[in-house]
Short mmCIF file of N, CA, C and O in Angstrom, two decimals:
data_model
loop_
_atom_site.label_atom_id
_atom_site.label_comp_id
_atom_site.label_asym_id
_atom_site.label_seq_id
_atom_site.Cartn_x
_atom_site.Cartn_y
_atom_site.Cartn_z
N GLU A 180 -126.62 -48.46 174.24
CA GLU A 180 -127.11 -48.48 175.60
C GLU A 180 -127.80 -48.82 176.40
O GLU A 180 -128.64 -49.46 177.20
N ALA A 181 -129.24 -47.89 175.44
CA ALA A 181 -130.79 -48.12 176.25
C ALA A 181 -131.15 -49.23 175.94
O ALA A 181 -131.72 -50.41 176.71
N ALA A 182 -130.73 -50.63 174.97
CA ALA A 182 -130.79 -51.78 174.59
C ALA A 182 -130.29 -53.13 175.87
O ALA A 182 -131.14 -53.80 176.51
N ALA A 183 -129.28 -52.81 176.12
CA ALA A 183 -128.55 -53.08 177.90
C ALA A 183 -129.11 -52.37 178.97
O ALA A 183 -129.33 -53.18 179.61
N ARG A 184 -129.64 -51.72 178.75
CA ARG A 184 -131.40 -50.87 180.23
C ARG A 184 -131.55 -51.66 180.16
O ARG A 184 -132.08 -52.50 181.28
N ARG A 185 -132.59 -52.16 178.70
CA ARG A 185 -133.91 -53.18 178.61
C ARG A 185 -133.82 -54.52 179.44
O ARG A 185 -134.40 -55.37 180.21
N LYS A 186 -132.35 -54.63 179.18
CA LYS A 186 -132.59 -56.17 178.94
C LYS A 186 -131.69 -56.08 180.63
O LYS A 186 -131.63 -57.57 181.34
N GLY A 187 -131.84 -55.66 181.46
CA GLY A 187 -130.82 -55.87 182.72
C GLY A 187 -129.47 -54.42 183.52
O GLY A 187 -129.41 -55.75 184.21
N LYS A 188 -129.35 -55.15 182.55
CA LYS A 188 -127.38 -55.80 182.66
C LYS A 188 -126.79 -54.44 183.09
O LYS A 188 -126.09 -54.44 183.32
N THR A 189 -127.20 -53.16 183.23
CA THR A 189 -126.48 -51.70 184.00
C THR A 189 -128.00 -52.29 184.69
O THR A 189 -128.99 -51.14 184.77
N ARG A 190 -127.33 -50.89 186.18
CA ARG A 190 -128.60 -50.08 186.80
C ARG A 190 -128.16 -48.68 187.49
O ARG A 190 -126.48 -48.08 187.55
N ARG A 191 -129.26 -48.28 187.34
CA ARG A 191 -129.22 -46.79 187.19
C ARG A 191 -130.15 -46.02 188.59
O ARG A 191 -131.30 -47.05 188.00
N GLY A 192 -130.54 -45.38 188.90
CA GLY A 192 -131.63 -44.35 189.08
C GLY A 192 -132.24 -44.41 190.77
O GLY A 192 -130.93 -44.70 190.98
N ARG A 193 -132.94 -45.82 191.12
CA ARG A 193 -133.51 -45.12 192.18
C ARG A 193 -133.10 -46.72 193.17
O ARG A 193 -133.69 -47.03 193.99
N GLY A 194 -132.57 -47.79 192.10
CA GLY A 194 -132.37 -49.21 192.63
C GLY A 194 -131.50 -49.18 193.50
O GLY A 194 -131.83 -49.66 194.91
N LYS A 195 -130.75 -49.26 193.78
CA LYS A 195 -129.72 -48.81 195.35
C LYS A 195 -130.31 -48.20 196.22
O LYS A 195 -129.66 -48.26 197.40
N ALA A 196 -130.84 -46.88 196.03
CA ALA A 196 -131.80 -45.94 197.43
C ALA A 196 -132.86 -47.73 198.12
O ALA A 196 -132.54 -47.44 199.19
N ARG A 197 -133.57 -47.73 196.76
CA ARG A 197 -133.86 -48.80 197.41
C ARG A 197 -133.67 -50.28 197.91
O ARG A 197 -134.18 -50.60 199.35
N ASN A 198 -132.78 -50.39 198.17
CA ASN A 198 -131.82 -52.13 197.78
C ASN A 198 -131.59 -51.46 199.96
O ASN A 198 -131.36 -51.62 200.63
N GLU A 199 -131.10 -50.76 200.15
CA GLU A 199 -130.50 -49.35 200.99
C GLU A 199 -131.37 -49.35 202.64
O GLU A 199 -131.08 -49.36 203.03
N GLY A 200 -132.26 -48.51 201.44
CA GLY A 200 -133.83 -48.91 201.83
C GLY A 200 -133.83 -49.92 203.15
O GLY A 200 -134.29 -49.92 204.72
N LEU A 201 -134.31 -50.81 202.37
CA LEU A 201 -134.75 -52.30 202.95
C LEU A 201 -133.37 -52.96 203.68
O LEU A 201 -134.42 -53.50 204.63
N LEU A 202 -132.91 -52.87 203.24
CA LEU A 202 -130.63 -53.37 204.07
C LEU A 202 -131.49 -52.67 205.23
O LEU A 202 -131.60 -53.51 206.65
N SER A 203 -131.51 -51.31 205.60
CA SER A 203 -131.38 -50.11 207.00
C SER A 203 -132.98 -50.98 207.27
O SER A 203 -132.80 -50.49 208.51
N LYS A 204 -134.12 -51.16 206.88
CA LYS A 204 -135.03 -51.71 207.96
C LYS A 204 -135.32 -53.62 208.15
O LYS A 204 -135.45 -53.09 209.23
N GLN A 205 -134.09 -53.92 207.43
CA GLN A 205 -133.73 -55.53 208.01
C GLN A 205 -132.91 -55.34 208.91
O GLN A 205 -132.61 -55.90 210.21
N LYS A 206 -131.81 -53.76 209.07
CA LYS A 206 -130.81 -54.37 210.67
C LYS A 206 -131.44 -53.29 211.34
O LYS A 206 -131.54 -53.85 212.72
N ARG A 207 -132.50 -52.85 211.12
CA ARG A 207 -133.38 -52.52 212.93
C ARG A 207 -134.35 -53.62 212.94
O ARG A 207 -134.08 -53.50 214.30
N SER A 208 -134.81 -54.64 212.05
CA SER A 208 -135.68 -55.10 212.99
C SER A 208 -134.95 -56.12 213.30
O SER A 208 -134.92 -56.69 214.58
N ARG A 209 -133.85 -56.35 212.72
CA ARG A 209 -132.95 -57.37 213.35
C ARG A 209 -132.79 -56.93 215.39
O ARG A 209 -132.38 -58.07 215.31
N ARG A 210 -131.73 -55.40 214.86
CA ARG A 210 -132.09 -54.53 216.23
C ARG A 210 -132.96 -55.08 217.42
O ARG A 210 -132.30 -55.55 218.18
N MET A 211 -134.55 -54.21 216.78
CA MET A 211 -135.11 -54.86 217.85
C MET A 211 -135.79 -56.15 218.33
O MET A 211 -135.96 -56.61 219.54
N LYS A 212 -135.20 -57.27 217.04
CA LYS A 212 -135.23 -58.66 218.59
C LYS A 212 -134.40 -59.39 218.51
O LYS A 212 -134.31 -59.50 219.77
N ALA A 213 -133.40 -59.07 218.66
CA ALA A 213 -132.40 -59.25 219.63
C ALA A 213 -131.99 -58.43 220.82
O ALA A 213 -132.15 -58.97 221.42
N ASN A 214 -132.60 -56.86 220.62
CA ASN A 214 -132.60 -55.96 222.35
C ASN A 214 -134.02 -56.67 222.36
O ASN A 214 -134.10 -56.90 224.00
N ASP A 215 -135.47 -57.72 222.07
CA ASP A 215 -136.28 -58.39 222.72
C ASP A 215 -136.08 -59.54 223.61
O ASP A 215 -135.87 -59.98 224.68
N ARG A 216 -134.30 -60.31 222.53
CA ARG A 216 -133.54 -61.57 222.98
C ARG A 216 -133.59 -61.34 224.38
O ARG A 216 -133.53 -62.35 225.32
N GLU A 217 -132.63 -59.82 224.24
CA GLU A 217 -132.15 -59.57 225.55
C GLU A 217 -132.59 -59.59 226.59
O GLU A 217 -132.01 -60.30 227.72
N ARG A 218 -134.00 -58.81 226.52
CA ARG A 218 -134.72 -58.02 227.67
C ARG A 218 -135.08 -59.74 228.22
O ARG A 218 -135.54 -59.25 229.39
N ASN A 219 -135.67 -60.25 227.45
CA ASN A 219 -136.25 -61.33 227.84
C ASN A 219 -135.57 -62.41 229.04
O ASN A 219 -135.70 -62.97 229.68
N ARG A 220 -133.82 -62.26 228.15
CA ARG A 220 -133.33 -62.75 229.39
C ARG A 220 -132.82 -62.86 230.29
O ARG A 220 -132.46 -63.39 230.98
N MET A 221 -132.63 -61.12 229.99
CA MET A 221 -131.69 -60.72 231.96
C MET A 221 -134.20 -60.32 232.50
O MET A 221 -133.51 -60.96 233.98
N HIS A 222 -134.65 -60.32 232.10
CA HIS A 222 -135.79 -60.80 233.12
C HIS A 222 -135.98 -62.18 233.24
O HIS A 222 -135.92 -62.26 234.75
N HIS A 223 -135.50 -63.08 232.99
CA HIS A 223 -135.55 -64.59 233.29
C HIS A 223 -134.09 -64.62 234.49
O HIS A 223 -134.76 -65.06 235.54
N LEU A 224 -133.26 -64.55 233.80
CA LEU A 224 -132.52 -63.61 235.47
C LEU A 224 -132.61 -63.68 235.66
O LEU A 224 -132.89 -63.96 237.40
N ASN A 225 -132.83 -62.04 236.36
CA ASN A 225 -133.82 -61.73 237.21
C ASN A 225 -135.49 -62.30 237.73
O ASN A 225 -134.54 -62.45 239.71
N SER A 226 -135.42 -62.93 237.79
CA SER A 226 -136.57 -64.16 237.57
C SER A 226 -135.92 -65.08 238.95
O SER A 226 -136.21 -65.87 240.12
N ALA A 227 -135.01 -65.74 238.48
CA ALA A 227 -134.38 -67.14 238.40
C ALA A 227 -133.13 -66.08 239.61
O ALA A 227 -133.56 -67.11 240.88
N LEU A 228 -132.70 -64.65 239.94
CA LEU A 228 -132.79 -64.70 240.96
C LEU A 228 -133.46 -63.71 242.12
O LEU A 228 -133.05 -64.44 243.98
N ASP A 229 -134.54 -63.39 242.06
CA ASP A 229 -135.48 -63.38 243.25
C ASP A 229 -135.82 -64.67 243.46
O ASP A 229 -135.49 -64.70 244.45
N ALA A 230 -136.36 -65.60 243.56
CA ALA A 230 -135.59 -67.07 243.38
C ALA A 230 -135.02 -67.47 244.38
O ALA A 230 -135.41 -68.12 245.52
N LEU A 231 -133.92 -67.64 243.66
CA LEU A 231 -133.14 -67.54 244.74
C LEU A 231 -132.84 -67.63 245.93
O LEU A 231 -132.22 -67.93 247.22
N ARG A 232 -133.12 -66.49 246.22
CA ARG A 232 -133.03 -65.07 246.87
C ARG A 232 -133.57 -65.00 248.14
O ARG A 232 -134.06 -65.57 249.68
N SER A 233 -135.43 -65.98 247.92
CA SER A 233 -136.64 -66.27 248.37
C SER A 233 -136.39 -67.41 249.55
O SER A 233 -136.58 -67.10 249.97
N VAL A 234 -135.49 -68.33 248.23
CA VAL A 234 -134.77 -69.01 249.85
C VAL A 234 -133.69 -69.20 249.96
O VAL A 234 -133.42 -70.37 250.95
N LEU A 235 -133.07 -68.03 250.10
CA LEU A 235 -131.93 -68.09 251.19
C LEU A 235 -131.65 -67.20 253.08
O LEU A 235 -132.80 -66.76 252.33
N PRO A 236 -131.42 -67.51 253.81
CA PRO A 236 -131.91 -67.18 255.09
C PRO A 236 -131.18 -65.93 255.23
O PRO A 236 -129.73 -65.62 255.01
N THR A 237 -132.07 -64.78 254.92
CA THR A 237 -131.70 -63.65 255.49
C THR A 237 -132.42 -63.27 256.52
O THR A 237 -133.89 -63.50 256.92
N PHE A 238 -132.46 -62.12 256.72
CA PHE A 238 -133.02 -61.51 258.17
C PHE A 238 -134.46 -60.26 256.42
O PHE A 238 -133.65 -60.04 256.31
N PRO A 239 -135.58 -60.21 257.45
CA PRO A 239 -136.11 -59.29 256.04
C PRO A 239 -136.28 -58.48 256.14
O PRO A 239 -136.21 -57.49 255.06
N ASP A 240 -135.56 -57.84 256.99
CA ASP A 240 -134.35 -55.89 257.12
C ASP A 240 -133.49 -55.82 256.52
O ASP A 240 -132.90 -54.85 256.28
N ASP A 241 -132.59 -56.91 256.16
CA ASP A 241 -131.64 -57.29 255.13
C ASP A 241 -132.12 -56.34 253.59
O ASP A 241 -134.15 -56.26 252.91
N ALA A 242 -131.89 -54.69 253.14
CA ALA A 242 -131.59 -55.18 252.34
C ALA A 242 -131.24 -55.69 250.69
O ALA A 242 -131.05 -56.87 251.45
N LYS A 243 -132.82 -55.49 249.80
CA LYS A 243 -132.04 -56.40 248.63
C LYS A 243 -130.59 -57.35 248.27
O LYS A 243 -130.16 -56.08 247.88
N LEU A 244 -130.42 -58.41 247.80
CA LEU A 244 -128.77 -58.32 247.95
C LEU A 244 -128.45 -58.13 246.63
O LEU A 244 -129.80 -58.45 245.98
N THR A 245 -127.34 -58.27 245.73
CA THR A 245 -126.63 -57.89 244.02
C THR A 245 -127.34 -59.08 244.11
O THR A 245 -127.38 -60.21 244.74
N LYS A 246 -126.65 -59.13 242.70
CA LYS A 246 -127.07 -60.37 241.51
C LYS A 246 -125.81 -61.49 242.28
O LYS A 246 -125.47 -62.77 242.37
N ILE A 247 -124.91 -61.08 242.15
CA ILE A 247 -122.47 -61.14 243.03
C ILE A 247 -123.25 -61.80 244.31
O ILE A 247 -122.45 -62.84 244.42
N GLU A 248 -123.84 -60.67 245.22
CA GLU A 248 -123.38 -61.05 245.98
C GLU A 248 -125.01 -62.20 246.70
O GLU A 248 -124.43 -63.10 247.69
N THR A 249 -126.15 -61.99 246.14
CA THR A 249 -127.02 -63.30 245.63
C THR A 249 -125.98 -64.84 245.50
O THR A 249 -126.45 -65.79 246.41
N LEU A 250 -125.51 -64.76 244.45
CA LEU A 250 -124.04 -65.33 243.76
C LEU A 250 -123.53 -66.42 244.42
O LEU A 250 -123.80 -67.44 245.53
N ARG A 251 -122.78 -65.70 245.58
CA ARG A 251 -121.06 -65.66 246.28
C ARG A 251 -122.30 -65.99 247.55
O ARG A 251 -121.79 -66.86 248.69
N PHE A 252 -123.38 -65.86 248.42
CA PHE A 252 -124.63 -65.98 249.08
C PHE A 252 -124.58 -67.61 248.84
O PHE A 252 -124.19 -68.23 250.29
N ALA A 253 -124.80 -67.42 248.00
CA ALA A 253 -125.21 -68.60 248.16
C ALA A 253 -124.95 -70.44 247.48
O ALA A 253 -124.77 -71.13 248.13
N HIS A 254 -123.41 -69.66 247.55
CA HIS A 254 -122.53 -70.77 246.75
C HIS A 254 -121.83 -70.63 248.36
O HIS A 254 -121.40 -72.34 249.09
N ASN A 255 -122.12 -69.78 249.75
CA ASN A 255 -120.85 -69.74 250.28
C ASN A 255 -122.41 -71.45 251.44
O ASN A 255 -121.59 -71.99 252.11
N TYR A 256 -123.37 -70.90 251.06
CA TYR A 256 -124.95 -71.62 251.67
C TYR A 256 -124.14 -72.91 251.39
O TYR A 256 -124.29 -73.58 252.46
N ILE A 257 -124.38 -73.27 250.17
CA ILE A 257 -124.11 -74.97 249.88
C ILE A 257 -122.95 -75.25 249.97
O ILE A 257 -123.13 -76.68 251.04
N TRP A 258 -122.23 -74.43 250.51
CA TRP A 258 -121.32 -75.84 250.46
C TRP A 258 -121.47 -75.68 252.07
O TRP A 258 -121.11 -76.46 253.13
N ALA A 259 -121.40 -74.70 252.97
CA ALA A 259 -122.03 -74.42 255.07
C ALA A 259 -122.85 -75.46 255.43
O ALA A 259 -122.23 -77.14 256.25
N LEU A 260 -123.60 -76.01 254.63
CA LEU A 260 -125.28 -77.35 254.43
C LEU A 260 -124.08 -78.75 254.31
O LEU A 260 -123.99 -79.39 254.88
N THR A 261 -123.01 -78.20 252.96
CA THR A 261 -122.49 -79.52 253.07
C THR A 261 -121.58 -80.15 253.46
O THR A 261 -121.71 -80.84 253.90
N GLN A 262 -121.04 -79.36 253.98
CA GLN A 262 -120.09 -78.73 255.78
C GLN A 262 -120.45 -79.59 256.58
O GLN A 262 -120.29 -81.34 257.53
N SER A 263 -121.94 -79.48 257.49
CA SER A 263 -122.86 -80.01 258.75
C SER A 263 -123.10 -80.97 258.06
O SER A 263 -123.04 -81.52 259.00
N LEU A 264 -123.58 -81.65 256.62
CA LEU A 264 -123.89 -83.18 256.54
C LEU A 264 -122.63 -83.82 256.68
O LEU A 264 -122.70 -85.61 257.10
N ARG A 265 -121.30 -83.35 256.73
CA ARG A 265 -119.99 -84.03 256.51
C ARG A 265 -120.25 -84.71 257.84
O ARG A 265 -119.58 -85.59 258.59
N LEU A 266 -120.12 -83.91 258.20
CA LEU A 266 -120.22 -83.53 260.22
C LEU A 266 -121.17 -84.56 260.96
O LEU A 266 -120.48 -85.05 261.93
N ALA A 267 -122.13 -84.25 260.74
CA ALA A 267 -123.07 -85.11 261.01
C ALA A 267 -122.86 -86.68 261.01
O ALA A 267 -122.46 -87.42 260.09
#
């Protein structure tokens, strides 16, 4: 048994705990990177929606449109512009 341990055929002791600790760090690192990607994605989406809101015709005293309201308003506005071009 001692000879087998020296050759590395059996594992005992802290090796497993060390690997589990490393896996835990890797999982945490992956989760943090995924969170950063999602945060950046949402930041870019919100910036794009703000840019879209800025070109839609609304009254200045109107409250900020929600995301879905902005998309629906943009869709309807584009449809209305298309119809007015067809009629012209």
